[in-house]
XYZ file of C-alpha atoms in Angstrom:
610
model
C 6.482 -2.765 2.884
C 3.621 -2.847 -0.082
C 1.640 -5.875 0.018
C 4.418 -8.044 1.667
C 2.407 -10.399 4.111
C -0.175 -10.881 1.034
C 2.869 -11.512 -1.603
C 4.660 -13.812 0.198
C 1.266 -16.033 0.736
C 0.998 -15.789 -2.874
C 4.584 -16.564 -3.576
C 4.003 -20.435 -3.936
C 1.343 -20.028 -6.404
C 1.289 -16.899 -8.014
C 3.088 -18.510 -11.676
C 2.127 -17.472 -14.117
C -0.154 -14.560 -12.692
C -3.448 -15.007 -14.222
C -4.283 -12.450 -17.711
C -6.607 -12.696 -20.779
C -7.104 -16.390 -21.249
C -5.225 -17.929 -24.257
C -7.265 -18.962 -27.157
C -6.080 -22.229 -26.746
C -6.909 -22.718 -23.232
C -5.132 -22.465 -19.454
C -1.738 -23.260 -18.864
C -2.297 -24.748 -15.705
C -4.687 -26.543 -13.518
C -4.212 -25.988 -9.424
C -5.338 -27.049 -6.775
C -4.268 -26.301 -2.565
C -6.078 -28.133 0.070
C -4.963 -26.987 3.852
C -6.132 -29.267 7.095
C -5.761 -27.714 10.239
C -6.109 -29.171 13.221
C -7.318 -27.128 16.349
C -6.802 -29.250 19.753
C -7.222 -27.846 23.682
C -4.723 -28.211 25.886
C -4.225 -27.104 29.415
C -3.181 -24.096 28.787
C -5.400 -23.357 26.223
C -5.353 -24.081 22.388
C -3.364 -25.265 19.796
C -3.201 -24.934 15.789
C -1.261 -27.064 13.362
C -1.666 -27.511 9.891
C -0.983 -29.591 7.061
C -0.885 -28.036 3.144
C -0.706 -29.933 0.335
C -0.285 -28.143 -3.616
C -0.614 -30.010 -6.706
C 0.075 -27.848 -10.001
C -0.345 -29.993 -13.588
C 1.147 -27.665 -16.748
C -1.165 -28.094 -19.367
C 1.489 -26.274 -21.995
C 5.038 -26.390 -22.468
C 5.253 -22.726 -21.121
C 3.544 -23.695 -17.479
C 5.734 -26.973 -17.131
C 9.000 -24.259 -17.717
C 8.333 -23.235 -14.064
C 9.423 -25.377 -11.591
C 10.693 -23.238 -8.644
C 8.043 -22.904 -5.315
C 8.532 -20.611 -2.576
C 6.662 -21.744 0.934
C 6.510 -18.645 3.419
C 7.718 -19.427 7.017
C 5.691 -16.522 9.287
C 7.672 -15.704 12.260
C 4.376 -16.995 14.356
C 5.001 -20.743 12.666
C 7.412 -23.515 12.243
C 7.550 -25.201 8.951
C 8.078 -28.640 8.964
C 8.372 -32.162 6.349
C 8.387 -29.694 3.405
C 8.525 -32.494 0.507
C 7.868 -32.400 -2.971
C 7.423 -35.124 -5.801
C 6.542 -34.862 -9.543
C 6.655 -38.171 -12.337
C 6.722 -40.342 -9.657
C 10.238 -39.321 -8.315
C 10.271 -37.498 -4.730
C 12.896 -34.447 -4.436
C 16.007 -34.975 -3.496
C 16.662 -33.265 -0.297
C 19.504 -30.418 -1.791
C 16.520 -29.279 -3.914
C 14.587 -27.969 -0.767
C 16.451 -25.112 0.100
C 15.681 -21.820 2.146
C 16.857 -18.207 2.509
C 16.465 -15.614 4.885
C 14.384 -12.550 3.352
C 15.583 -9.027 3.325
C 13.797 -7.475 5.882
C 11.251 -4.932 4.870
C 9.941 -1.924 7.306
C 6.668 -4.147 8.037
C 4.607 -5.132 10.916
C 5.219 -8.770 10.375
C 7.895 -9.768 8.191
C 8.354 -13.323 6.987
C 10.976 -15.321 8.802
C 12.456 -18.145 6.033
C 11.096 -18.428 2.859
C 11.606 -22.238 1.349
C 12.443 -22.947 -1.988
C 11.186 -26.480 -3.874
C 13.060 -26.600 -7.248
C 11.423 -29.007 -9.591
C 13.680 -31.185 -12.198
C 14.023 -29.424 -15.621
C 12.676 -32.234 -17.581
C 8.971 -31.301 -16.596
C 6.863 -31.609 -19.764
C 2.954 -30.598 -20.789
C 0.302 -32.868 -18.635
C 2.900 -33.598 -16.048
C 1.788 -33.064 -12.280
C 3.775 -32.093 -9.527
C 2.862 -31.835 -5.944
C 4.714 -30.249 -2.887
C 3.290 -30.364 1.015
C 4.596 -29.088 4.244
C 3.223 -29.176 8.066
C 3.034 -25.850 9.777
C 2.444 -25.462 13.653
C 1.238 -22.046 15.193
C 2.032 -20.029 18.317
C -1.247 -18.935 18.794
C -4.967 -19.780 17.860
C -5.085 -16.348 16.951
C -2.984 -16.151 13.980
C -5.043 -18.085 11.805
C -4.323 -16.895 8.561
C -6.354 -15.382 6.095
C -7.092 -18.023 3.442
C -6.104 -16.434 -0.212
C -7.468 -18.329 -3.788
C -4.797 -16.626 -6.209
C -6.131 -15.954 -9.558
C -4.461 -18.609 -11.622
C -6.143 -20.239 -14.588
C -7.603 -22.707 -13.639
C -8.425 -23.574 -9.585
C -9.743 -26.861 -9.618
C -10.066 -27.186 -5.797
C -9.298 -24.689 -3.313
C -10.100 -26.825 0.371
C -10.589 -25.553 3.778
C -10.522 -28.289 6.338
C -10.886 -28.080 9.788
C -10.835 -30.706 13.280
C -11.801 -28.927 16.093
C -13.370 -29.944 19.424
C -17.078 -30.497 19.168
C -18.001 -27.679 21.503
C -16.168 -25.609 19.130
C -18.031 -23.533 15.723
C -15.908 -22.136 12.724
C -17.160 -19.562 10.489
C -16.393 -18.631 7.101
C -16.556 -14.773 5.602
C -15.512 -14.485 2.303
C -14.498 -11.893 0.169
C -14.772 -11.986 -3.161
C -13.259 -8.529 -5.439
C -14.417 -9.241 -8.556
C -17.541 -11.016 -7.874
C -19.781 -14.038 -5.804
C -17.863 -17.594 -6.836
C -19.652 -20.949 -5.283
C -17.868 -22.501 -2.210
C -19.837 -24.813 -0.421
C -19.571 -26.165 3.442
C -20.061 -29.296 4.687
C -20.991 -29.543 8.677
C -22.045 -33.173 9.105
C -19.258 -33.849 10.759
C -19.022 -32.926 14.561
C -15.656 -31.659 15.036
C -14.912 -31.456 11.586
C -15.632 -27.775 9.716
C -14.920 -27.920 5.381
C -14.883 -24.773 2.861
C -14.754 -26.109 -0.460
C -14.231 -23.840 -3.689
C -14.509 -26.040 -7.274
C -13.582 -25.422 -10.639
C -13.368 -21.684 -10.198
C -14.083 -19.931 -13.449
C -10.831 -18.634 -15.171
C -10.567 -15.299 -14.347
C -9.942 -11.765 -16.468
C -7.247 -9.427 -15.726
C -8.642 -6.011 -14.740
C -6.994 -2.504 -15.319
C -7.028 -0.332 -12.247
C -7.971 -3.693 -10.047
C -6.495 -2.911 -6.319
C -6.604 -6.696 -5.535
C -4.392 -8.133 -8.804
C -3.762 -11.992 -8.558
C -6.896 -12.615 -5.657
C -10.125 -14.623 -6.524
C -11.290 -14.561 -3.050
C -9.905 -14.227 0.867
C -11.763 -16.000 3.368
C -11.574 -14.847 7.198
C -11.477 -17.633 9.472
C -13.169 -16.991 12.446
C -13.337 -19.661 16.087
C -15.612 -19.382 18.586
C -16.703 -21.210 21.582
C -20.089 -20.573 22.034
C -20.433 -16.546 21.802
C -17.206 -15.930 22.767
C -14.362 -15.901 19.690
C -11.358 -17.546 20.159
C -9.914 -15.622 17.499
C -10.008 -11.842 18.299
C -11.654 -10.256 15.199
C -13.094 -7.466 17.029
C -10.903 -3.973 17.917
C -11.612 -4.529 21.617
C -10.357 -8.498 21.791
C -7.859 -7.900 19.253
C -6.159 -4.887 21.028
C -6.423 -7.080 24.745
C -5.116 -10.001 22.605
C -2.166 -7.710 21.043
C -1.136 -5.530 24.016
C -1.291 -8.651 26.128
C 1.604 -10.205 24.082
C 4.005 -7.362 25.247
C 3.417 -8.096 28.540
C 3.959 -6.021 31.687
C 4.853 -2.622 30.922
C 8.413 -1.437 32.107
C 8.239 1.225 34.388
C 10.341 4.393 32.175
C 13.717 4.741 32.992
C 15.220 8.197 33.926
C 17.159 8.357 30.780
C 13.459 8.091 29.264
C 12.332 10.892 31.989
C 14.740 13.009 31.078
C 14.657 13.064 27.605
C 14.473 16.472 25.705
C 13.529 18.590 29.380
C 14.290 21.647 27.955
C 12.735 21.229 24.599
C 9.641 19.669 26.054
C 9.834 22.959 28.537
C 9.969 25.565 25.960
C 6.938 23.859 23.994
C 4.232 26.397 24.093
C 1.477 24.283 23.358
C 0.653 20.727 23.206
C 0.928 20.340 20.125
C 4.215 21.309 19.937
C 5.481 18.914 22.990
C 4.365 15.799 20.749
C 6.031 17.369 17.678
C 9.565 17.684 19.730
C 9.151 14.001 20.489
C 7.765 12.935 16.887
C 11.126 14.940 15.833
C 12.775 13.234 18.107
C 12.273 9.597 16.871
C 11.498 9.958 13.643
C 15.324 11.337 13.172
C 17.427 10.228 16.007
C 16.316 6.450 16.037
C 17.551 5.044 12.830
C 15.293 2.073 11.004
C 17.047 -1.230 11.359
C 15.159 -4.683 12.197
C 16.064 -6.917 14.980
C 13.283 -9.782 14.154
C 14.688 -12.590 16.819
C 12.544 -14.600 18.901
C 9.202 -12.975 19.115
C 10.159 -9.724 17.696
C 8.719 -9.925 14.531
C 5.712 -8.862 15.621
C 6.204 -7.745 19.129
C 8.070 -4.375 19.522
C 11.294 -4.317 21.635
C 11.441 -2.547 25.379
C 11.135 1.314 24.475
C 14.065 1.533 27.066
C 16.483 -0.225 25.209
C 15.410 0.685 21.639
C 15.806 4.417 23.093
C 19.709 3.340 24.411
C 20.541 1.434 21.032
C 19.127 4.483 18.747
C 17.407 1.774 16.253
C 14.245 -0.532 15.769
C 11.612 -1.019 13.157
C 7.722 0.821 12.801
C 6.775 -1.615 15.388
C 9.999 -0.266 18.012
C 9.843 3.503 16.803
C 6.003 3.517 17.348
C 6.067 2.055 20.879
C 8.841 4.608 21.840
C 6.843 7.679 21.198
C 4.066 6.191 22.887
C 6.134 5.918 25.963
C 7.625 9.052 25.825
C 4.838 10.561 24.994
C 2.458 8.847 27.975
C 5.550 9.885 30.589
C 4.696 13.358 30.000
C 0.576 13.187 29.649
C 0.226 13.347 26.180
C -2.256 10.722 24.630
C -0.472 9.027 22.196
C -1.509 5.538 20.713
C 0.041 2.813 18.422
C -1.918 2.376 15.246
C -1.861 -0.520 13.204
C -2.782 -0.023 9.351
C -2.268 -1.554 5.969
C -1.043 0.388 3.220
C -1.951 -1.409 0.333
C -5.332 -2.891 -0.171
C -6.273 -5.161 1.837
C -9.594 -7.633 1.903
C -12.723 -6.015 3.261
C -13.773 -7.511 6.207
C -16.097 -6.940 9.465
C -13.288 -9.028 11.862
C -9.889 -8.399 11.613
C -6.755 -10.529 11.619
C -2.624 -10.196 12.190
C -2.669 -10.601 8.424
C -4.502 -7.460 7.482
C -1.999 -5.008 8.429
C 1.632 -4.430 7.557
C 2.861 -1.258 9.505
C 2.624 0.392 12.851
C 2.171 4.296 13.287
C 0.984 6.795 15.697
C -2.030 9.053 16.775
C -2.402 11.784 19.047
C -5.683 12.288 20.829
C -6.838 15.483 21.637
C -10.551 16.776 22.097
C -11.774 14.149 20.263
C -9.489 14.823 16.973
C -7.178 12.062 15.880
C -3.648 13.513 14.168
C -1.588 11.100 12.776
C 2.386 10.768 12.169
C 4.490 8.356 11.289
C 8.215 7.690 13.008
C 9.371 5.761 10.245
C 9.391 8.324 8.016
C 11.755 10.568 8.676
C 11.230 13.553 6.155
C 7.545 13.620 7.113
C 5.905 15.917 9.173
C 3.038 15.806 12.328
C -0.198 15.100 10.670
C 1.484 15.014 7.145
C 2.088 11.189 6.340
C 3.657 9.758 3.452
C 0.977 8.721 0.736
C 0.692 4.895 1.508
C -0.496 5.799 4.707
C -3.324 7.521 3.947
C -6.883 6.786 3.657
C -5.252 3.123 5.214
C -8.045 1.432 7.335
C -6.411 1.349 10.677
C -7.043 0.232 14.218
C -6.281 2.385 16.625
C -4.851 0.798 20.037
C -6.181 3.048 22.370
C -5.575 0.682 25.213
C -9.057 2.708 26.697
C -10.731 3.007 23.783
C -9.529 0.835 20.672
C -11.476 1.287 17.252
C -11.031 1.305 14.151
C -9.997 4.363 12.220
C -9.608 5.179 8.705
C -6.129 7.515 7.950
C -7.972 10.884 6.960
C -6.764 13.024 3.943
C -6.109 16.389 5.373
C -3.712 17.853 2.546
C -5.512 21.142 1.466
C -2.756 22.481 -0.180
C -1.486 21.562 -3.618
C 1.341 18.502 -3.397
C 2.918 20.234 -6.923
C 2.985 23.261 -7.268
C 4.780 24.399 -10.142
C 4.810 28.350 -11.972
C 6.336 29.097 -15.010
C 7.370 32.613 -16.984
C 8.852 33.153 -19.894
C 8.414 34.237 -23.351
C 6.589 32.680 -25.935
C 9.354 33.873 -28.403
C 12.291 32.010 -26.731
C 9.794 28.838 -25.453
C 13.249 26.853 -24.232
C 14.204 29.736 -21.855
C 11.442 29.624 -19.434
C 11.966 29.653 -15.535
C 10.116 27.584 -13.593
C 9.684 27.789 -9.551
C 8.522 24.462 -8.504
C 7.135 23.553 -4.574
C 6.909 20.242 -3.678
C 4.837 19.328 -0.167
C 3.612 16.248 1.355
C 5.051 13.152 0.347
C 6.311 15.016 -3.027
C 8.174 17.041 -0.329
C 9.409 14.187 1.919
C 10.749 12.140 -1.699
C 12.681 15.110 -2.709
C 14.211 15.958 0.857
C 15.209 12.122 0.885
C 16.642 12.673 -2.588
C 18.731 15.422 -2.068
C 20.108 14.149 1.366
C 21.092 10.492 -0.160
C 21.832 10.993 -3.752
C 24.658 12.638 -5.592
C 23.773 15.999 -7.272
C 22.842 14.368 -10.922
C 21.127 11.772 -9.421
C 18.781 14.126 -7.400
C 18.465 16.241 -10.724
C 17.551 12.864 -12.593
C 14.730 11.888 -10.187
C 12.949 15.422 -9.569
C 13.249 15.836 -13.498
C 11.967 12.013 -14.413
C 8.984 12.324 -11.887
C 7.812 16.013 -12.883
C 8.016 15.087 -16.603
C 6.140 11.809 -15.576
C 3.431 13.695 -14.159
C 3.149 16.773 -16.981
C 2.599 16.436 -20.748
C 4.982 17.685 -23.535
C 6.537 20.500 -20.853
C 10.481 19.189 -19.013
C 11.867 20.985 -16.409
C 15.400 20.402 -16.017
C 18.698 21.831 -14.503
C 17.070 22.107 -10.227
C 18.577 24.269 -7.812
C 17.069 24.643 -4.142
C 16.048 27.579 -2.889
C 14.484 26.577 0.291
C 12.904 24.157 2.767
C 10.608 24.243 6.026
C 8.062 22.119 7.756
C 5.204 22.781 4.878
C 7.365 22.296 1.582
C 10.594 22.407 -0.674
C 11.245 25.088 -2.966
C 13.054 24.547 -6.179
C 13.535 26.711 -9.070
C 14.207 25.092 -12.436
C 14.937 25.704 -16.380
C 11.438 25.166 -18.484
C 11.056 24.191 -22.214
C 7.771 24.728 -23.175
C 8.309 24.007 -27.280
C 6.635 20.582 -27.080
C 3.638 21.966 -24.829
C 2.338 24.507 -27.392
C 1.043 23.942 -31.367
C 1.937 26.802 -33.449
C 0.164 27.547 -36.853
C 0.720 30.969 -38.673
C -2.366 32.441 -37.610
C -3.007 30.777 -33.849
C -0.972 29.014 -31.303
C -2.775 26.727 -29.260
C -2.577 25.600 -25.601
C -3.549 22.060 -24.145
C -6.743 21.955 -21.728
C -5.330 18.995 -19.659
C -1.470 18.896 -19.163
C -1.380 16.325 -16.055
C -1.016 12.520 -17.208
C -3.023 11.437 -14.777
C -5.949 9.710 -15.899
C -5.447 6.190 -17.826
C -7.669 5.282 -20.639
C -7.472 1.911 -19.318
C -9.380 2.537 -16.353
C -12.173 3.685 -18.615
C -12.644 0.031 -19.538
C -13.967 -0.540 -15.633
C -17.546 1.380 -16.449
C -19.436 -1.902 -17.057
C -18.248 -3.701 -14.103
C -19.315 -3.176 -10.450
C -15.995 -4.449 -8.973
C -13.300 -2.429 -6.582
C -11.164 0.615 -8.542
C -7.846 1.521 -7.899
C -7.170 5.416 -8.625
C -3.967 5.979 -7.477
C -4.815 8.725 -5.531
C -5.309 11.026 -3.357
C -3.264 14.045 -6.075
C -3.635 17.393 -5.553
C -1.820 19.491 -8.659
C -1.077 23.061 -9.563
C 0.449 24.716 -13.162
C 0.656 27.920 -13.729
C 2.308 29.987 -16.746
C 2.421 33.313 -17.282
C 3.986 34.626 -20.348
C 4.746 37.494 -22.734
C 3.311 36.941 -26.060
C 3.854 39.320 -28.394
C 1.719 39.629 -31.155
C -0.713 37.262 -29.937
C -4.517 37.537 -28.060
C -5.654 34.800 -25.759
C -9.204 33.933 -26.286
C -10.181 34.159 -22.602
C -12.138 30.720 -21.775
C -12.200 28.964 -18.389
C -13.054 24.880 -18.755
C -14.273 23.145 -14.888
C -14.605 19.397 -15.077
C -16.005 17.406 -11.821
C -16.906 18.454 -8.537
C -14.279 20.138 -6.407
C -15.269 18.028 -3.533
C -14.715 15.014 -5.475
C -12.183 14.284 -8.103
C -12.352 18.029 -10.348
C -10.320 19.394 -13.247
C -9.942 23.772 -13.811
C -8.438 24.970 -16.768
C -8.292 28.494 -18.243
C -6.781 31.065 -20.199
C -6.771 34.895 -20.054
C -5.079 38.149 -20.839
C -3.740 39.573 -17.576
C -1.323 42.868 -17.689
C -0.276 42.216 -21.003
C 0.573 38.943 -20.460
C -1.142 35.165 -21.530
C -1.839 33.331 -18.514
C -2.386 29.581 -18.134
C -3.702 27.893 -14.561
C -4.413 24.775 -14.212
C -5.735 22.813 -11.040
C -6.012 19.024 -10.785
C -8.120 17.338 -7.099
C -8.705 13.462 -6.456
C -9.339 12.468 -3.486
C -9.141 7.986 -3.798
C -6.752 5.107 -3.429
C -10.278 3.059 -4.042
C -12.999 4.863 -5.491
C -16.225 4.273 -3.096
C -18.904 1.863 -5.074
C -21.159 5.230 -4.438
C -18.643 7.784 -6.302
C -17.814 5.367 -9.126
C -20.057 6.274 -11.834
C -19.111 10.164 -11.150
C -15.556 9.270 -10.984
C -15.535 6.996 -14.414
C -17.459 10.224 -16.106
C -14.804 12.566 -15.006
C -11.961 10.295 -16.264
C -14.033 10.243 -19.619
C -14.307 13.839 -19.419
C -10.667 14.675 -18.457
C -9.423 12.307 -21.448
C -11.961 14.298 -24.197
C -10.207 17.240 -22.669
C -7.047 16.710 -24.350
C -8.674 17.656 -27.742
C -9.867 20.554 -26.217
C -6.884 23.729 -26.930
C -7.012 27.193 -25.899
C -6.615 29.569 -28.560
C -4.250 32.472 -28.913
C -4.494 34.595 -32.105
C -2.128 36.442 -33.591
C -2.820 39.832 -33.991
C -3.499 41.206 -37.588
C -0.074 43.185 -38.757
């Protein structure tokens, strides 16, 4: 689902991805010009397009790759896909394509094409590779991507267009302004022209890897847009594919009477039908015809028990508007996505839900079936979203509303016998969804191999092994677990020392982002607990308490005490971002700093004089 409409744009261009420049120079010089053509018709207007690619290795290493992908969206038909390189046109039995496996997306590819290149390519050769593409609607006219690649010699934007028609260009541009320039002389004829792009530097922690710029194409006839950028056109545009709204059937009426009766509350009526989807209608795709990115009839997704996001989403907002409960399809991206003020098909990859009530949006999502109302996996969250309130549609942003810890783990033992510690470990949110998923689908090692590689993923020089569950409900997963704690303390013969900062959570490479001003990923939001308590005979904790950040923003606590004869460790770990806001950057860079000095930082325990 990640990044798929994005990747497979990129998928003809993204080799070799782009990375510290060579001392020796780029591998590869690129260039992608793309024509469309917009023409009315009767019955209103149409796109078409023509792309052409030329790629010239400038080393051995960049004339090794020789095999192109071309994406085929389920909204075009690809057409005279040719290719040529020394002179010598492809033969037609290199131009090949393959169905993708479908992913649980919003708009999945349809055919991806494959160009394979002869292996006697050498350094300064040039190969080139077009195709024609026509369009079902004006409105999906795509996002334009520049990949990162060493060296973009011309990225083109052309455009013929009736003369009583204006194009506009909004760019976005992640790691900083490049110079484009448009031409207008032309009546009828729009042009966005990017030259000799500057090679560009591989970031750490950069949400927008392999992207020099994305430019939002935008068609309007005098004020009115052609292509529905804002929430209100797009939604009428959207909704209006789906057409006339079957009326429910009684099978749909009927559905879960006695459940829905012996709801006490509304809240609980939309959680009997969330329930009710998210587990009873299994995830399979059934992309024909227009179905990639319209949803099937709730109806008969409801009487063949499977669909996609887009079918699952639609059939809780049916069932839920047959019994008064305002429920909306919401359309989000969960990876990052280009920031811009219009919107387009291309920005989002997965349909959810929303229920409206006194002005409060909760969110859940009927793909996922080990989630909970309000509680959605992580991808979802903080996703920009539009909401299609066919009333009312906006755009959202996917709140975080997880106050409680997502691990949670406590730990007692002895100091003396440090690999015979018990630890009782609570996993909620999407820590709590993985692990139900786990144990339901994987064999009894395998579950105890993934809780035990992702817990000692996220803590330092302390493994818990050997799981058994205790319990399960609607908030968490309870599992107790064995402990070895020799790794996670130093001993000397007069002290034993404790780490400040067990969570490997912050990356010293992010720390190399302070001097730029471009977009951060932090692999948020985390929310994480340890506590020990132990016996420790023989030995005084030096009580000291260490708070790093701001507990509204991303914070650190870390102490150690003496309580009832025993040494007790807590440890608390809050941050709150997928993409840091530019406005809590410099705070959030400091903390990183601060939580990575922290690891030099050790709580003391003396041993007591004999």
């Amino acid at each position: 689902m990640l990044r798929l409409l994005f990747v497979c744009a990129f998928a003809c261009c993204l080799l070799p991805a782009a990375g510290p420049a060579p001392a020796e120079g780029p591998d590869l010089a690129y260039s992608k010009v793309i024509q469309y053509q917009i023409k009315e018709t009767p019955s209103g207007y149409q796109l078409s397009s023509e792309i052409t690619v030329r790629r010239t290795a400038l080393t051995e290493r960049a004339a090794r790759i020789r095999s192109f992908e071309v994406v085929e969206q389920p909204y075009t038909t690809v057409s005279g896909l040719r290719g040529e390189s020394r002179g010598r046109e492809l033969k037609p039995e290199a131009i090949t394509f393959h169905f993708p496996k479908l992913e649980d997306t919003f708009i999945p590819p349809a055919r991806l094409h494959e160009l394979e290149f002869p292996a006697d390519l050498k350094a300064g050769d040039t190969l080139e590779y077009a195709w024609k593409e026509s369009f079902k609607d004006l409105a999906f006219l795509p996002v334009a991507l520049i990949p990162a690649l060493d060296r973009v010699e011309r990225f083109e934007l052309q455009l013929a267009h009736p003369v009583n028609l204006r194009v506009d260009f909004t760019p976005f541009f992640p790691h900083g302004d490049l110079p484009f320039k448009e031409d207008r002389t032309v009546p009828g004829r729009t042009i966005l022209t990017f030259l000799n792009l500057p090679r560009p530097k591989r970031l750490p922690s950069d949400p927008y890897p392999g992207m020099q710029a994305a430019v939002l194409i935008r068609v309007f006839k005098g004020d009115a847009a052609l292509t529905p950028s804002e929430p209100t056109a797009f939604a009428t545009w959207y909704l209006g594919l789906l057409g006339p709204q079957a009326q429910p059937t009684e099978a749909m009426k009927g559905l879960l009477a006695a459940e829905l009766a012996q709801a006490a509350t509304t809240r609980e009526k939309v959680r009997v039908l969330f329930d009710y989807v998210k587990t009873e209608i299994r995830y399979i795709a059934d992309e024909g015809a227009m179905h990639a990115f319209i949803p099937h009839d709730p109806a008969s997704v409801l009487e063949k028990k499977y669909g996609d996001c887009k079918d699952k989403a639609w059939l809780l907002t049916t069932l839920a508007r047959i019994h008064g409960l305002p429920v909306h399809p919401v359309l989000l991206s969960t990876a990052a996505v280009p920031s811009f003020p219009g919107l387009n098909p291309a920005l989002f990859n997965h349909v959810i839900c929303a229920w409206e009530e006194s002005g409060r949006l909760e969110f859940m999502d009927p793909t996922a079936t080990y989630s909970e109302l309000g509680d959605l996996p992580e991808a979802d969250v903080l996703a920009e979203a539009l909401l299609l309130d066919p009333v009312r549609p906006r755009r959202v942003r996917i709140p975080l509303r997880q106050e409680s810890a997502s691990v949670e783990v406590r730990i007692e033992g002895d100091l003396a016998k440090p690999k015979a510690a018990k630890a009782k470990i609570t996993l909620r949110h999407g820590w709590r969804a993985q692990a139900l998923r786990a144990r339901k689908e994987l064999r009894a090692l395998d579950l105890e191999n993934a809780l035990s590689n992702r817990l000692n993923r996220l803590l330092a020089k302390l493994s818990v092994d050997h799981f058994r569950f205790l319990e399960a409900d609607r908030d968490k997963v309870l599992f107790e677990a064995d402990a070895d704690l020799t790794d996670f303390f130093i001993r000397t013969d007069l002290r034993v020392y404790a780490p400040s900062a067990p969570f490997r959570t912050v990356s010293p490479e992010g720390l190399e982002r302070g001097q730029d001003p471009y977009p951060l990923e932090a692999q948020g939001p985390a929310h994480y607990l340890l506590d020990l308590s132990l016996t420790a005979e023989g030995l005084q904790p030096k009580p000291e308490r260490i708070q790093l950040g701001r507990e509204a923003a991303a914070s650190h606590s870390a102490s150690c005490a003496a309580e009832a004869g025993r040494v007790h460790l807590a440890y608390v770990f809050t941050q709150p971002f997928r993409i840091v806001p530019s406005e809590a950057r410099a705070e959030f860079l400091a903390f990183c700093g601060q939580y990575l000095q922290s690891n030099r930082k050790l709580f003391v325990l003396q041993r007591s004089e004999p």
